[in-house]
Short mmCIF file of C-alpha atoms in Angstrom, two decimals:
data_model
loop_
_atom_site.label_atom_id
_atom_site.label_comp_id
_atom_site.label_asym_id
_atom_site.label_seq_id
_atom_site.Cartn_x
_atom_site.Cartn_y
_atom_site.Cartn_z
CA SER V 1 -34.17 48.06 99.09
CA THR V 2 -37.36 46.99 97.34
CA THR V 3 -40.40 45.19 98.60
CA GLY V 4 -41.71 41.87 97.40
CA THR V 5 -40.57 38.27 97.56
CA LYS V 6 -36.81 37.64 97.41
CA THR V 7 -35.51 34.13 96.79
CA TYR V 8 -32.07 33.07 97.99
CA THR V 9 -30.57 29.76 96.89
CA LEU V 10 -27.81 27.96 98.73
CA SER V 11 -25.63 25.52 96.77
CA VAL V 12 -23.13 23.06 98.21
CA THR V 13 -20.97 20.69 96.22
CA ASN V 14 -18.55 17.91 96.73
CA ARG V 15 -16.48 16.23 94.10
CA LEU V 16 -19.45 14.36 92.66
CA THR V 17 -22.71 16.22 93.28
CA THR V 18 -24.39 19.52 94.16
CA SER V 19 -27.21 20.05 96.65
CA THR V 20 -29.38 23.18 96.73
CA ALA V 21 -31.99 24.69 99.00
CA SER V 22 -34.01 27.86 98.55
CA VAL V 23 -35.58 30.28 100.99
CA ASN V 24 -38.12 32.99 100.20
CA ILE V 25 -38.16 36.24 102.15
CA ASN V 26 -41.22 38.45 101.91
CA VAL V 27 -39.91 42.02 102.22
CA VAL V 28 -42.57 44.46 103.44
CA GLY V 29 -42.37 48.22 103.65
CA VAL V 30 -42.04 50.26 106.80
CA PRO V 31 -45.56 51.25 107.85
CA THR V 32 -46.71 54.88 107.91
CA ALA V 33 -49.51 56.45 109.91
CA THR V 34 -51.31 59.79 110.17
CA LEU V 35 -54.24 60.67 112.42
CA THR V 36 -56.36 63.82 112.69
CA ALA V 37 -59.19 64.91 115.00
CA ASN V 38 -61.76 67.12 113.25
CA GLY V 39 -59.15 67.70 110.54
CA ILE V 40 -56.44 68.89 112.94
CA ALA V 41 -53.14 67.01 113.07
CA SER V 42 -50.74 66.95 116.00
CA PRO V 43 -49.21 69.02 117.50
CA GLY V 44 -52.45 71.00 117.08
CA GLN V 45 -55.59 70.01 118.92
CA ALA V 46 -59.29 69.98 118.21
CA GLU V 47 -61.39 71.86 120.77
CA VAL V 48 -64.84 70.59 121.78
CA SER V 49 -67.23 70.51 124.70
CA VAL V 50 -67.74 67.35 126.71
CA GLY V 51 -70.47 65.36 124.95
CA ASP V 52 -69.47 66.53 121.46
CA THR V 53 -68.50 64.07 118.75
CA VAL V 54 -65.15 64.28 116.97
CA THR V 55 -64.19 62.76 113.64
CA LEU V 56 -60.96 60.76 113.72
CA ALA V 57 -59.47 60.29 110.23
CA TRP V 58 -56.46 58.13 109.45
CA THR V 59 -54.19 57.14 106.59
CA SER V 60 -51.71 54.27 106.65
CA THR V 61 -49.49 52.15 104.44
CA TRP V 62 -47.99 48.68 104.87
CA GLY V 63 -50.26 47.90 107.78
CA ALA V 64 -51.25 44.35 108.49
CA THR V 65 -53.15 45.70 111.53
CA ARG V 66 -54.36 49.14 112.53
CA THR V 67 -55.90 50.18 115.86
CA ILE V 68 -56.88 53.39 117.64
CA ASP V 69 -56.97 53.36 121.43
CA GLN V 70 -59.55 55.05 123.72
CA GLY V 71 -62.17 52.44 122.85
CA VAL V 72 -62.14 52.97 119.07
CA GLY V 73 -60.55 49.57 118.32
CA SER V 74 -59.39 47.76 115.18
CA LEU V 75 -59.62 49.43 111.79
CA SER V 76 -60.41 47.35 108.75
CA THR V 77 -59.21 49.81 106.10
CA ALA V 78 -55.88 51.51 105.43
CA ASN V 79 -57.59 54.90 105.18
CA GLY V 80 -60.86 56.05 106.67
CA SER V 81 -62.64 57.88 109.43
CA THR V 82 -64.82 57.21 112.44
CA THR V 83 -66.56 59.28 115.08
CA LYS V 84 -66.08 59.25 118.83
CA THR V 85 -68.11 61.02 121.53
CA ILE V 86 -65.88 62.79 124.04
CA THR V 87 -66.93 62.04 127.62
CA GLN V 88 -63.95 63.32 129.61
CA SER V 89 -62.91 66.95 130.05
CA GLY V 90 -59.29 67.92 129.61
CA LEU V 91 -56.80 66.74 127.01
CA ASN V 92 -57.84 63.51 125.27
CA THR V 93 -55.09 61.75 123.31
CA PHE V 94 -55.90 59.24 120.57
CA THR V 95 -53.10 56.97 119.30
CA LEU V 96 -53.19 55.14 115.97
CA THR V 97 -50.86 52.11 115.84
CA VAL V 98 -50.02 50.56 112.46
CA THR V 99 -48.12 47.25 112.45
CA ASN V 100 -46.73 45.56 109.33
CA GLU V 101 -46.44 41.80 108.66
CA ALA V 102 -42.92 41.79 110.10
CA GLY V 103 -44.21 43.06 113.45
CA TYR V 104 -42.76 46.57 113.10
CA SER V 105 -45.08 49.31 114.43
CA VAL V 106 -45.42 53.07 114.05
CA THR V 107 -47.82 55.41 115.81
CA ALA V 108 -49.54 58.72 115.16
CA VAL V 109 -51.47 60.82 117.70
CA ALA V 110 -54.34 63.29 117.61
CA TYR V 111 -55.27 65.58 120.48
CA VAL V 112 -58.73 66.73 121.55
CA GLN V 113 -59.12 69.38 124.26
CA ALA V 114 -62.56 68.95 125.83
CA TYR V 115 -64.08 71.70 127.94
CA PRO V 116 -66.73 70.99 130.58
CA LEU V 117 -70.20 72.26 129.79
CA PRO V 118 -71.09 75.63 131.34
CA THR V 119 -73.82 75.34 133.94
CA ILE V 120 -76.10 77.74 135.79
CA ASP V 121 -75.91 76.64 139.41
CA ALA V 122 -78.30 79.27 140.82
CA PHE V 123 -80.37 82.12 139.41
CA SER V 124 -82.81 84.00 141.66
CA ALA V 125 -84.51 87.33 142.39
CA GLU V 126 -85.25 88.62 145.90
CA PRO V 127 -87.75 89.66 146.95
CA ASP V 128 -90.17 87.73 144.83
CA PRO V 129 -92.82 88.95 144.39
CA ALA V 130 -91.52 92.53 144.24
CA LEU V 131 -93.61 95.64 144.71
CA GLN V 132 -93.78 98.13 141.84
CA ASP V 133 -90.93 100.66 141.87
CA THR V 134 -88.95 98.82 144.55
CA SER V 135 -85.51 97.29 144.34
CA THR V 136 -84.95 93.63 143.55
CA VAL V 137 -81.61 91.85 143.71
CA ILE V 138 -80.92 89.34 140.93
CA THR V 139 -78.23 86.81 141.90
CA TRP V 140 -76.49 84.19 139.75
CA ASN V 141 -73.85 81.48 140.18
CA THR V 142 -72.31 79.57 137.27
CA SER V 143 -69.64 76.95 136.69
CA ASN V 144 -67.27 76.49 133.73
CA ALA V 145 -68.33 79.73 132.04
CA THR V 146 -65.11 80.61 130.25
CA GLY V 147 -66.92 82.75 127.67
CA SER V 148 -69.45 85.47 128.35
CA VAL V 149 -72.08 85.59 131.05
CA SER V 150 -74.96 87.85 130.09
CA ILE V 151 -78.46 88.77 131.27
CA PRO V 152 -80.53 90.87 128.85
CA GLY V 153 -81.45 94.16 130.51
CA ILE V 154 -78.58 93.85 133.01
CA GLY V 155 -75.47 93.45 130.89
CA SER V 156 -72.99 91.26 129.10
CA ASN V 157 -69.49 90.14 130.05
CA LEU V 158 -70.65 89.73 133.64
CA ALA V 159 -68.70 87.84 136.29
CA GLN V 160 -69.35 84.09 136.57
CA ASP V 161 -70.95 84.69 139.96
CA GLY V 162 -72.62 87.96 140.89
CA SER V 163 -75.64 90.03 141.72
CA GLN V 164 -77.30 93.17 140.40
CA THR V 165 -79.95 95.44 141.89
CA VAL V 166 -82.82 96.36 139.55
CA THR V 167 -86.02 98.31 140.01
CA ALA V 168 -89.26 96.44 139.44
CA THR V 169 -91.72 98.36 137.30
CA VAL V 170 -95.07 97.41 135.86
CA ASP V 171 -96.22 98.67 132.48
CA GLN V 172 -99.50 100.44 133.18
CA SER V 173 -100.48 100.92 129.56
CA GLY V 174 -102.94 98.65 127.88
CA ALA V 175 -106.08 97.09 129.28
CA GLY V 176 -107.48 98.47 132.50
CA GLY V 177 -107.44 102.02 133.73
CA TYR V 178 -106.16 101.60 137.25
CA PRO V 179 -102.60 101.73 138.59
CA GLY V 180 -100.88 98.37 138.34
CA ALA V 181 -103.27 97.03 135.69
CA PRO V 182 -101.65 94.23 133.66
CA SER V 183 -100.33 94.89 130.19
CA TYR V 184 -101.41 92.72 127.27
CA GLY V 185 -99.81 92.28 123.88
#
């Protein structure tokens, strides 16, 4: 029930003599392991965008070896942290394996949900150039925009893909005294 070196001695006798032999058993503890991603332990999950870096932190006891999969590799200390850049969208699972000198292993996992980066696939205005006080249609297409899509002067919380008609106007104040003169400042 305790760890350390235990010595057992075997004795055999006959009528005249005794023979003995000893064996030492090194008793090691059962390993323990914990793993977090950005401070979040399983069953929770860290949430990042693809390309972000997460901090994986671990603690362990009774480990002769410690490794984290997903390309992190062997760990030289019982407790510590390392960083890993997330390159794959979706749920990324990291597994810490701690093995003691007797070959007994335990594992701990950390989860990282990675979202693809939002992209603007198309953004245009037609016609371009537009005549003063005429209608122009602004069109946009996006991918992976799970948050807000906004265009100042048009609105916020827009659809991922859409269009909006606006009226082109030219500020006639400022330099020049003729209609359509450019505005400065």
